[in-house]
mmCIF file of C-alpha atoms in Angstrom:
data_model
loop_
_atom_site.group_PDB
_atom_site.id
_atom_site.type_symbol
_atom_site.label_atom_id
_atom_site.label_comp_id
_atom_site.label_asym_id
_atom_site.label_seq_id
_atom_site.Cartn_x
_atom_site.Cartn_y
_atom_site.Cartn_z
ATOM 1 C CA UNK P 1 102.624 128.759 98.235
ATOM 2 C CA UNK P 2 101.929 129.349 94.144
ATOM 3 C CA UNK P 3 104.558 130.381 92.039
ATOM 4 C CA UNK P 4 103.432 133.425 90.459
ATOM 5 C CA UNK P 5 105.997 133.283 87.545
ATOM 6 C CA UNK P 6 104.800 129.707 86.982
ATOM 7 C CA UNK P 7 101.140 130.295 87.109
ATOM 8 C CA UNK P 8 101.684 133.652 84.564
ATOM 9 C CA UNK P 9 104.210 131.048 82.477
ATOM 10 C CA UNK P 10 101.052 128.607 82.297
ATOM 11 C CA UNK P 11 98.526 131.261 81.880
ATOM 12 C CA UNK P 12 100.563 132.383 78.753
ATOM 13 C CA UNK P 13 101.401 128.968 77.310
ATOM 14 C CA UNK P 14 97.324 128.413 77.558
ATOM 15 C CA UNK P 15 96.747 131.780 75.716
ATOM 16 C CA UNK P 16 99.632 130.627 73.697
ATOM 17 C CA UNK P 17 98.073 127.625 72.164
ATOM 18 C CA UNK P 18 94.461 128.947 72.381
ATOM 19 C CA UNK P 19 95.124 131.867 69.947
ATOM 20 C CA UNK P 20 97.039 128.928 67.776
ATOM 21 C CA UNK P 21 94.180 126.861 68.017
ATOM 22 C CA UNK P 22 91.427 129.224 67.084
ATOM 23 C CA UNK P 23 93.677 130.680 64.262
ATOM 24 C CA UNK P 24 93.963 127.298 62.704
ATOM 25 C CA UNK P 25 90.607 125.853 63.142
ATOM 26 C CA UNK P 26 87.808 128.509 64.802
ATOM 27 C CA UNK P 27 86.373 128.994 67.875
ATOM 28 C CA UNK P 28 84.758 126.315 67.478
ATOM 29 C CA UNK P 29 87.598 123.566 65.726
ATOM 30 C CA UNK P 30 89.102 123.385 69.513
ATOM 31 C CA UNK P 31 88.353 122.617 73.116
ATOM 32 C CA UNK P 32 90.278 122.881 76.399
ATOM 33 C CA UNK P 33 91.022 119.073 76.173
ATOM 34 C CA UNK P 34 93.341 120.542 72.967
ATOM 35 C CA UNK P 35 95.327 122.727 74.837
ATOM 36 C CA UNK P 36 95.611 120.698 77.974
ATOM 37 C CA UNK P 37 97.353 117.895 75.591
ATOM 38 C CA UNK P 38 99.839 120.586 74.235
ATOM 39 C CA UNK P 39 100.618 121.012 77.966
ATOM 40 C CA UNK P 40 100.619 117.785 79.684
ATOM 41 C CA UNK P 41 98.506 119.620 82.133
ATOM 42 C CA UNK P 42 94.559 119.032 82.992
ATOM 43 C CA UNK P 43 91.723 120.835 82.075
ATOM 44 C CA UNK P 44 90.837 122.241 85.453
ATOM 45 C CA UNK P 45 94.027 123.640 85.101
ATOM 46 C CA UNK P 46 92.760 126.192 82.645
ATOM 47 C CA UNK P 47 89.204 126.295 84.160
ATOM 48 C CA UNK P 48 91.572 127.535 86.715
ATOM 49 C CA UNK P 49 92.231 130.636 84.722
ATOM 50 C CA UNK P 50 89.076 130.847 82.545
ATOM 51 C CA UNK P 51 86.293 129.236 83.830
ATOM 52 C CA UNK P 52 84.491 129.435 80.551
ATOM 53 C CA UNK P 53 86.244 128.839 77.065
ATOM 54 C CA UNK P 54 84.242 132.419 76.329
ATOM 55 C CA UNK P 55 86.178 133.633 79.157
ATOM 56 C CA UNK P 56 89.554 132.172 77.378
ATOM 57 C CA UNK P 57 88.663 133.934 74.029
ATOM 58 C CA UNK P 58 87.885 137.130 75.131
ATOM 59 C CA UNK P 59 90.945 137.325 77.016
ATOM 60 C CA UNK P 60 93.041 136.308 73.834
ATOM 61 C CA UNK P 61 91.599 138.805 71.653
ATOM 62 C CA UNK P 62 92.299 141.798 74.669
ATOM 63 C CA UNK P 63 95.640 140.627 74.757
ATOM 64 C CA UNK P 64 95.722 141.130 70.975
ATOM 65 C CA UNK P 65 94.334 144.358 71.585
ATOM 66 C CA UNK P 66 97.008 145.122 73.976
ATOM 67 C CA UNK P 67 99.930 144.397 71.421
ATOM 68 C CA UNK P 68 98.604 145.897 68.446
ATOM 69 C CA UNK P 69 98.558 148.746 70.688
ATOM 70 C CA UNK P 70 102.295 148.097 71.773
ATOM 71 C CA UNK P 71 103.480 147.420 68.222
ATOM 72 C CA UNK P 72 101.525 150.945 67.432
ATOM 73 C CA UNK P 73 103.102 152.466 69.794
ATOM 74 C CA UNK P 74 106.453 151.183 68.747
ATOM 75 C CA UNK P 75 106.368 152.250 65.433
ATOM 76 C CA UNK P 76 105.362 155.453 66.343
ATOM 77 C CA UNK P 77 108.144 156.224 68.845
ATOM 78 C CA UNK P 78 111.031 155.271 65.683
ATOM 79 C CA UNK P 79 108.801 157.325 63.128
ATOM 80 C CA UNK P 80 108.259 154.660 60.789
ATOM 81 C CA UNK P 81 106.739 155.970 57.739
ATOM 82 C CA UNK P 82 103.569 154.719 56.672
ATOM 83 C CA UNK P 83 104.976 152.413 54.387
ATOM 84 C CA UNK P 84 106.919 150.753 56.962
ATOM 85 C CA UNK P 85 104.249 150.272 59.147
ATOM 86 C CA UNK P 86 102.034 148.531 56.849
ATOM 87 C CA UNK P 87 104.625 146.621 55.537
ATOM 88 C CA UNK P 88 104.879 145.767 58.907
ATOM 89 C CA UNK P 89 101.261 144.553 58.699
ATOM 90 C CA UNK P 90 102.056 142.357 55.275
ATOM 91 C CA UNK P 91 104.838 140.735 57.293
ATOM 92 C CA UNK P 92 102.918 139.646 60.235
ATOM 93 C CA UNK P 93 100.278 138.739 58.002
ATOM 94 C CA UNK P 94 103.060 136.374 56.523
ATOM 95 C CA UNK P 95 105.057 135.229 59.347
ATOM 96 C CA UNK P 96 101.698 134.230 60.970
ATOM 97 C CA UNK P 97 100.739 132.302 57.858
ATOM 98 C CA UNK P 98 104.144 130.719 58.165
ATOM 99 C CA UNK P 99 103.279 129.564 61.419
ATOM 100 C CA UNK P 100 100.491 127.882 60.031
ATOM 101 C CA UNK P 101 97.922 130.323 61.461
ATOM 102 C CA UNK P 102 96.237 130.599 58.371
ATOM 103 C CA UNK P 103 93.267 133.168 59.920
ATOM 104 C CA UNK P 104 93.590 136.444 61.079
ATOM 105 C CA UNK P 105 92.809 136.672 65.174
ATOM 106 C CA UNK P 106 89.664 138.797 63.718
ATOM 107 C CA UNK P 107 88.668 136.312 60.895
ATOM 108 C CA UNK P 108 89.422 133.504 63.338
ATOM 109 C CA UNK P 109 85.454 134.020 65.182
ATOM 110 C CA UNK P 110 83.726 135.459 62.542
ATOM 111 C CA UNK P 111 82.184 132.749 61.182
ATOM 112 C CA UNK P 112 80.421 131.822 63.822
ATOM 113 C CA UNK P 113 79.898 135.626 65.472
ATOM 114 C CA UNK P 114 76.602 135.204 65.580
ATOM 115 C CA UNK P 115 76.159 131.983 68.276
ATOM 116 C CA UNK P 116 79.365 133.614 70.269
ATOM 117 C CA UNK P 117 79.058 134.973 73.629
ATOM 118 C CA UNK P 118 78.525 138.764 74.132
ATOM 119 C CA UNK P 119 82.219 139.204 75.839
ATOM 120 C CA UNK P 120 83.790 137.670 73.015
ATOM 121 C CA UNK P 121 81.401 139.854 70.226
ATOM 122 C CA UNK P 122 82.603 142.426 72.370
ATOM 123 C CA UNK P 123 85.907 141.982 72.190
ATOM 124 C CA UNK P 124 86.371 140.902 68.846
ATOM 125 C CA UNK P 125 84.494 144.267 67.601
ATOM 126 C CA UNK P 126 86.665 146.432 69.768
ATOM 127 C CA UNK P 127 90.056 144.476 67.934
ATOM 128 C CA UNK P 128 88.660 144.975 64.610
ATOM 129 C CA UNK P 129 88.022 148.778 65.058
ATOM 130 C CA UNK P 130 91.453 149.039 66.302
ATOM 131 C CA UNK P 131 93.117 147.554 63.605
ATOM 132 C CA UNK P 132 90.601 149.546 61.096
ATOM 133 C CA UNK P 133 91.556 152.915 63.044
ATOM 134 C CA UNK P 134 95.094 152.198 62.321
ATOM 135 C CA UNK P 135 94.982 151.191 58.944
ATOM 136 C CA UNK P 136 92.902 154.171 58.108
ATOM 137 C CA UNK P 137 95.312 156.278 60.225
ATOM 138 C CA UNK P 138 98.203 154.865 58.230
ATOM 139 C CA UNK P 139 96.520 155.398 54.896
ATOM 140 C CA UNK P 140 95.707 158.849 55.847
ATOM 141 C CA UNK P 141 99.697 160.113 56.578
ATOM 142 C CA UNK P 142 100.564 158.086 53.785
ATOM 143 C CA UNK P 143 98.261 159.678 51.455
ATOM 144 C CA UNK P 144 99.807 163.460 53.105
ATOM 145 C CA UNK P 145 103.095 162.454 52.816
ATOM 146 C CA UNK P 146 102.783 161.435 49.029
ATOM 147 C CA UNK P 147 103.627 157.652 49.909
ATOM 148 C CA UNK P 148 100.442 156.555 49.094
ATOM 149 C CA UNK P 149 98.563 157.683 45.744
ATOM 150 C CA UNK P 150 94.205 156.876 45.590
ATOM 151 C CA UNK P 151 91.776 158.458 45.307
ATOM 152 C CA UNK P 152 88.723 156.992 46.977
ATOM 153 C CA UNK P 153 87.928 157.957 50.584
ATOM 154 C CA UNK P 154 90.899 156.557 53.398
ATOM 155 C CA UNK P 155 87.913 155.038 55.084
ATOM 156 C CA UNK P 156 86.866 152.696 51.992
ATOM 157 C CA UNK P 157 90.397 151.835 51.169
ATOM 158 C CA UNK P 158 91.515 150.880 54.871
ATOM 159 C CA UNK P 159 88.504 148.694 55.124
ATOM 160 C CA UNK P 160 89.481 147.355 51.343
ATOM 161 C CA UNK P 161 93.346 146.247 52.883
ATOM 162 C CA UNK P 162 91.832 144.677 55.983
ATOM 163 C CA UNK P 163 89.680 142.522 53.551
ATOM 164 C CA UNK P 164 91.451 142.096 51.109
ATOM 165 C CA UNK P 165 94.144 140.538 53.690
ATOM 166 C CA UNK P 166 91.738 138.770 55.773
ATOM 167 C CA UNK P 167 90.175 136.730 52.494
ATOM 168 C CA UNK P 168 93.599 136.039 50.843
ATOM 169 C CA UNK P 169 95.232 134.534 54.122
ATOM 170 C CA UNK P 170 92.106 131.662 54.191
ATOM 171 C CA UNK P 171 92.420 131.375 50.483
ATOM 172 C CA UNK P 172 96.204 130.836 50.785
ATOM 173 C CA UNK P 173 95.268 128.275 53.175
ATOM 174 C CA UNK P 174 94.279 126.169 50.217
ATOM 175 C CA UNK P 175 96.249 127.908 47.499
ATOM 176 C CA UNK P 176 99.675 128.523 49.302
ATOM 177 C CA UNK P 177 101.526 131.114 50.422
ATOM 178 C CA UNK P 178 101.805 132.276 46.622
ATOM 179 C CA UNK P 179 98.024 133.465 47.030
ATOM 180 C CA UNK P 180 98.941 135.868 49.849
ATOM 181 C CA UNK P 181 101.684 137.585 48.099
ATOM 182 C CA UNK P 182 99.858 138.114 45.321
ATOM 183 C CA UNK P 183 96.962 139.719 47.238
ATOM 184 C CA UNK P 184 99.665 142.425 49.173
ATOM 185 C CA UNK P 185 101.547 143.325 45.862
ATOM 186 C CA UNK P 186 97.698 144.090 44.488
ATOM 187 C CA UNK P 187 96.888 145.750 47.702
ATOM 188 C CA UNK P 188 100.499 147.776 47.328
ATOM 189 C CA UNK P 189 98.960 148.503 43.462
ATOM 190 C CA UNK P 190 96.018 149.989 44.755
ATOM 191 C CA UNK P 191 97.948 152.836 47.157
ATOM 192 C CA UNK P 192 99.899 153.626 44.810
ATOM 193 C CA UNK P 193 102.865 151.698 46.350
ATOM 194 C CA UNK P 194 106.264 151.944 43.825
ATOM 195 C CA UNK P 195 109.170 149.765 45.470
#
């Protein structure tokens, strides 16, 4: 009989090391043969769960989906201002970049959006309207509640942040973590943002 809590343990170690993987080097910088060697397991192992690597990347970014959505969710049920929660954003932005995960789960299959699969291009739109939806969402209270001071459309500015952060985490790939900061205090700048 399977273990259920060992086949969901497995299926979350793959997903574990796949969204490293494609964070550090692409959707294309990795293969199955990567993440079975993390594992000590074999590759039909996670053929076993997704068949197709496009099967294995489009379930990553839905599962990113899914906590953004929880982490949302979160922060609204303990009323963090709108400061906090993009703060919140800066500091996953740097933890992640700590972790070596030097590319947004977004950025991660953009380069090569074009050749990907339609599930993944699915997916991967969906995740990026969902963190631009919150952003702008964020921006707008912020702007209401006189945290946030600018003057060009919420719309334009959230799309500026998710940019802004998206180029200066691969640029602080090569430049260091020094880069990043330097590209959220400038981001901070432009709202307005007095600590």
């Amino acid at each position: 009989m399977i273990n259920m809590t060992e086949l969901n343990s497995t299926n979350q170690q793959i997903l574990h090391y796949a969204g490293h993987f494609l964070q550090c080097r692409g959707y294309n910088g990795f293969s199955y043969k990567d993440i079975s060697q993390k594992l000590g397991i074999k590759n039909a192992s996670i053929h076993h769960y997704y068949p197709k690597k496009e099967d294995l990347v489009a379930a990553l970014l839905e599962e990113r989906r899914k906590n953004l959505a929880i982490a949302i969710a979160q922060m609204d049920g303990s009323k963090k201002s709108a400061r906090e929660q993009l703060q919140y954003y800066f500091d996953h932005a740097l933890q992640e970049f700590e972790e070596g995960k030097c590319i947004c789960p977004p950025g991660s299959v953009m380069i090569d959006f074009e050749e990907l699969p339609e599930k993944v291009k699915k997916q991967e739109i969906l995740l990026l309207d969902d963190i631009r939806a919150w952003l702008t969402n964020v921006l707008r209270t912020g702007l209401e509640q006189g945290e946030f001071d600018f003057s060009d459309q919420v719309e334009t500015r959230s799309e500026d942040v998710f940019v802004t952060l998206m180029g200066a985490r691969l640029l602080a790939s090569i430049k260091g973590r020094k880069t990043l900061v330097r590209s959220i205090s400038s981001i901070k700048s432009g709202l307005g943002w007095r600590d």
